[in-house]
Coordinates of C-alpha atoms and ligand atoms in Angstrom, one line a residue:
M190 CA -0.1 -0.1 0.0
N191 CA 1.4 3.4 -0.8
K192 CA 2.4 5.3 2.5
L193 CA 0.5 8.3 1.6
I194 CA -3.0 6.4 1.5
L195 CA -1.5 4.5 4.6
M196 CA -1.0 7.7 6.3
K197 CA -4.4 9.0 5.4
R198 CA -6.0 5.6 6.7
L199 CA -4.3 6.1 10.0
M200 CA -5.7 9.8 10.2
P201 CA -8.6 9.1 12.1
V202 CA -7.2 7.2 14.6
F203 CA -4.6 9.9 15.5
F204 CA -7.3 12.4 15.9
F205 CA -9.1 9.8 18.4
L206 CA -6.2 9.7 20.4
L207 CA -5.4 13.1 20.5
A208 CA -9.2 13.9 21.5
F209 CA -8.7 12.4 25.0
P210 CA -6.0 14.9 26.5
I211 CA -7.6 17.5 24.9
T212 CA -11.5 17.2 26.1
G213 CA -9.6 16.7 29.4
I214 CA -7.9 19.9 29.4
A215 CA -11.1 21.7 28.0
S216 CA -13.5 20.4 30.5
G217 CA -10.7 21.5 33.2
T218 CA -11.0 18.2 35.1
S219 CA -8.6 19.4 37.9
V220 CA -11.5 20.1 40.5
E221 CA -13.4 17.1 41.6
L222 CA -17.2 18.2 41.5
M223 CA -19.7 17.4 44.4
N224 CA -23.0 15.5 44.0
A225 CA -25.5 17.8 43.5
G226 CA -28.0 15.2 44.9
N227 CA -31.0 17.2 43.8
D228 CA -34.4 15.6 43.0
I229 CA -36.5 17.4 40.6
Q230 CA -39.6 15.4 41.7
D231 CA -39.3 17.0 45.0
K232 CA -41.6 20.4 44.4
E233 CA -41.0 21.6 47.9
S234 CA -37.5 21.8 47.3
L235 CA -38.4 23.3 43.7
R236 CA -40.4 26.3 45.4
R237 CA -37.5 27.0 48.0
G238 CA -35.2 27.1 45.0
A239 CA -37.3 29.2 43.2
H240 CA -37.8 31.9 46.1
F241 CA -34.1 31.7 46.7
Y242 CA -33.3 32.3 42.8
V243 CA -35.7 35.5 42.8
N244 CA -34.5 36.7 46.0
H245 CA -30.9 36.3 45.9
C246 CA -29.7 36.0 42.2
A247 CA -32.2 37.7 40.0
V248 CA -30.9 41.1 41.0
C249 CA -28.1 40.1 38.3
H250 CA -29.0 37.0 36.5
S251 CA -32.1 37.3 34.2
A252 CA -33.8 33.8 33.5
R253 CA -35.7 35.2 30.1
F254 CA -37.0 31.9 29.1
M255 CA -38.7 31.0 32.2
R256 CA -42.1 32.6 32.9
Y257 CA -43.6 33.1 36.4
E258 CA -47.0 31.7 35.1
R259 CA -44.9 28.4 34.2
I260 CA -43.5 28.3 37.7
A261 CA -47.2 28.9 39.4
H262 CA -48.3 25.7 37.0
D263 CA -45.6 23.4 37.6
L264 CA -44.5 23.9 41.1
E265 CA -48.6 24.5 42.4
I266 CA -48.3 27.7 43.5
P267 CA -51.3 29.8 43.3
E268 CA -50.9 32.7 40.9
Q269 CA -51.6 35.0 43.4
E270 CA -48.9 34.2 45.8
V271 CA -46.4 34.0 42.6
M272 CA -47.4 37.8 42.2
T273 CA -47.0 38.7 45.6
N274 CA -43.6 36.4 46.4
L275 CA -41.9 35.8 43.2
V276 CA -42.6 38.5 40.5
R277 CA -39.6 41.1 41.2
F278 CA -37.7 43.8 39.3
G279 CA -39.0 44.8 35.8
A280 CA -41.5 42.2 35.7
S281 CA -44.9 43.2 36.5
K282 CA -47.6 40.4 35.3
I283 CA -47.5 36.8 35.9
T284 CA -47.1 36.3 32.1
D285 CA -43.6 37.9 32.3
T286 CA -40.1 36.1 32.3
I287 CA -37.8 36.4 35.0
T288 CA -35.8 39.7 34.8
A289 CA -32.7 41.1 36.4
S290 CA -32.5 44.6 38.0
I291 CA -29.5 45.5 36.6
T292 CA -28.8 45.6 32.7
A293 CA -26.1 43.7 31.0
E294 CA -24.0 47.0 30.3
M295 CA -24.3 47.6 34.0
G296 CA -23.2 44.8 35.2
K297 CA -20.3 45.1 32.6
K298 CA -19.3 48.0 34.0
I299 CA -19.4 47.4 37.8
Y300 CA -18.0 43.6 37.8
G301 CA -16.1 43.8 34.5
V302 CA -18.3 40.8 33.0
A303 CA -22.0 41.1 32.4
P304 CA -23.6 38.7 34.6
P305 CA -24.9 35.9 32.3
D306 CA -28.3 34.9 32.0
L307 CA -28.9 31.5 33.7
T308 CA -31.9 29.9 32.4
L309 CA -29.9 27.1 30.6
E310 CA -27.1 27.4 33.0
A311 CA -27.5 23.7 34.6
N312 CA -28.0 22.1 31.1
Y313 CA -24.7 23.9 30.1
R314 CA -22.7 23.4 33.0
G315 CA -24.3 20.2 34.6
A316 CA -26.1 20.2 37.9
D317 CA -22.9 19.0 39.8
W318 CA -21.0 21.8 38.4
V319 CA -23.6 24.3 39.5
Y320 CA -23.6 22.6 43.0
T321 CA -19.8 22.8 43.5
Y322 CA -19.6 26.3 42.1
L323 CA -22.1 27.7 44.7
M324 CA -20.5 25.8 47.4
G325 CA -16.8 26.7 46.0
F326 CA -16.4 30.2 47.1
Y327 CA -13.5 30.7 49.4
K328 CA -11.8 34.0 50.9
D329 CA -9.2 35.3 48.9
E330 CA -7.6 38.7 49.7
K331 CA -6.0 38.9 46.3
S332 CA -9.0 38.8 44.5
P333 CA -11.0 42.2 44.1
T334 CA -14.3 40.9 45.3
G335 CA -12.1 39.3 48.6
Y336 CA -13.5 35.5 47.2
N337 CA -12.2 33.1 44.6
N338 CA -14.0 30.1 43.5
R339 CA -12.9 26.5 43.2
V340 CA -14.6 25.6 39.9
M341 CA -14.2 28.9 38.2
P342 CA -10.9 30.8 39.1
N343 CA -10.7 34.6 39.3
V344 CA -14.7 34.6 39.2
A345 CA -15.9 38.2 38.7
M346 CA -19.4 37.2 40.5
P347 CA -19.0 38.9 44.3
W348 CA -19.9 36.1 46.6
V349 CA -23.4 37.6 47.6
L350 CA -24.2 34.7 49.9
A351 CA -21.0 35.0 52.2
S352 CA -22.7 36.6 55.4
R353 CA -25.7 34.2 54.8
Q354 CA -23.1 31.3 54.6
D355 CA -21.3 32.4 57.9
S356 CA -24.6 32.6 59.8
M357 CA -26.0 29.3 59.2
S358 CA -24.5 25.7 59.6
E359 CA -22.9 24.0 56.7
E360 CA -25.5 21.3 56.6
D361 CA -28.4 24.0 56.3
F362 CA -26.4 26.2 53.8
A363 CA -25.8 23.0 52.0
Q364 CA -29.3 22.3 51.6
E365 CA -30.0 26.0 50.4
M366 CA -28.0 25.2 47.5
R367 CA -29.1 22.2 46.7
D368 CA -32.6 23.5 46.6
L369 CA -31.2 26.5 44.6
T370 CA -29.5 23.9 41.9
N371 CA -32.9 21.7 41.9
F372 CA -34.6 24.6 40.7
M373 CA -32.2 25.5 38.0
V374 CA -32.0 22.3 36.8
Y375 CA -35.8 22.3 36.4
M376 CA -35.9 25.9 34.8
A377 CA -33.2 24.8 32.3
E378 CA -35.6 22.3 31.2
P379 CA -39.2 22.5 32.6
I380 CA -40.7 19.4 31.0
K381 CA -38.3 16.9 32.6
P382 CA -39.9 16.2 35.9
F383 CA -43.2 15.2 33.8
R384 CA -40.9 13.3 31.2
E385 CA -39.2 11.3 34.0
R386 CA -42.8 10.5 35.3
I387 CA -44.5 9.6 32.3
G388 CA -41.3 7.6 31.7
K389 CA -41.9 5.3 34.0
Y390 CA -45.5 4.5 33.4
I391 CA -44.7 4.2 29.6
L392 CA -42.0 1.6 30.4
G393 CA -44.7 -0.4 32.7
F394 CA -47.2 -0.4 30.1
L395 CA -45.0 -1.8 27.5
L396 CA -44.3 -4.3 30.3
I397 CA -47.9 -5.4 30.7
L398 CA -48.1 -5.3 27.0
L399 CA -45.4 -7.9 26.7
I400 CA -47.7 -10.4 28.3
P401 CA -50.4 -10.4 25.6
T402 CA -47.9 -9.9 22.5
W403 CA -46.0 -13.1 23.8
L404 CA -49.4 -14.9 23.9
L405 CA -50.8 -13.8 20.8
K406 CA -47.3 -14.9 19.1
R407 CA -47.5 -18.3 20.7
E408 CA -51.2 -18.7 19.5
Y409 CA -50.3 -17.6 15.7
W410 CA -46.8 -19.8 16.0
K411 CA -49.1 -22.9 17.2
D412 CA -49.9 -24.2 13.8
I413 CA -46.4 -23.5 11.7
H414 CA -44.5 -25.5 14.4
Ligands
HEC783 C1 -24.3 41.4 42.2 C2 -24.1 40.5 41.1 C3 -24.6 38.9 41.1 C4 -25.3 38.4 41.8 C5 -26.4 38.9 42.9 C6 -25.1 36.6 41.6 N1 -24.4 37.1 40.7 FE1 -23.7 35.0 39.5 N2 -22.6 36.1 38.4 C7 -22.2 37.4 38.3 C8 -21.1 37.8 37.6 C9 -20.7 39.1 37.3 C10 -20.8 36.6 37.0 C11 -20.0 36.6 35.7 C12 -18.3 36.0 36.5 C13 -17.2 35.7 35.4 O1 -17.9 35.3 34.4 O2 -16.2 35.8 36.0 C14 -21.8 35.9 37.4 C15 -21.4 34.1 37.2 C16 -22.5 33.2 37.8 C17 -21.9 31.8 37.1 C18 -21.2 31.2 36.2 C19 -21.9 31.3 34.8 C20 -21.1 30.5 33.9 O3 -20.0 31.4 33.4 O4 -21.0 29.6 33.6 C21 -23.1 31.3 37.8 C22 -23.6 29.8 38.0 C23 -23.8 32.4 39.1 N3 -23.2 33.4 38.8 C24 -24.8 31.6 39.7 C25 -25.6 32.8 40.5 C26 -26.5 32.5 41.5 C27 -27.0 30.7 41.7 C28 -26.5 33.4 42.2 C29 -27.5 33.6 43.1 C30 -27.4 32.8 44.6 C31 -25.9 34.7 41.7 N4 -25.0 34.3 40.7 C32 -25.8 35.8 42.3 C33 -23.0 38.1 39.3 C34 -24.0 38.1 40.1

């Protein structure tokens, strides 16, 4: 075989072998992620997470694909309660989406980086990453905000929950971050809890269907054998 053809044939193998170290570096595997341990079927936890998000995160981070009306419906919160306890900042109607109180330009000016919209964050980074990020702020004098982050070194986000974290037990704080992560996972794909539930019924239905199908098959093949 011609040398050139041989090289061409082996090219995909080289790329394949190269891909491993490259993806390893790109995803920054150096920090071990914690297990978020969230449960999107737990509506109580999702409700707590929703309150936490609008009260502590929406100041800077919009979630412009998440409508309050959908939260009310999915998480079974009366619309009136959503209007009084959840709707914040630029939003005023139940059909509005979660808006931030600062604009992207303001954010860029103050923090150097515009706080990103977080609707799809949990899908983009993964639940464990989000949880580890929230649990991963630590004091660092060299940082302009006084804090740094284990999974996102030199992060521009000020650690807005510092005093809250200091004032409560590690366990309680971890639970709050788990609820918040849970809400962010739901927000990134609101149909997910329903899909998981219906999936179980469908698998059950298929299993039951197996019995008449097998009996029918036996009946049909009886005369052929
Ligand atoms: C005072 C403004 C402010 C508040 C409040 C705030 N953040 Fe941030 N956040 C930022 C900024 C600015 C960044 C961009 C950091 C960077 O890229 O270095 C950021 C980045 C993030 C990121 C990383 C996004 C990425 O690049 O993948 C996550 C996740 C996040 N914030 C979650 C939250 C959550 C959850 C809350 C509520 C507890 C919150 N933030 C509250 C300003 C804020």
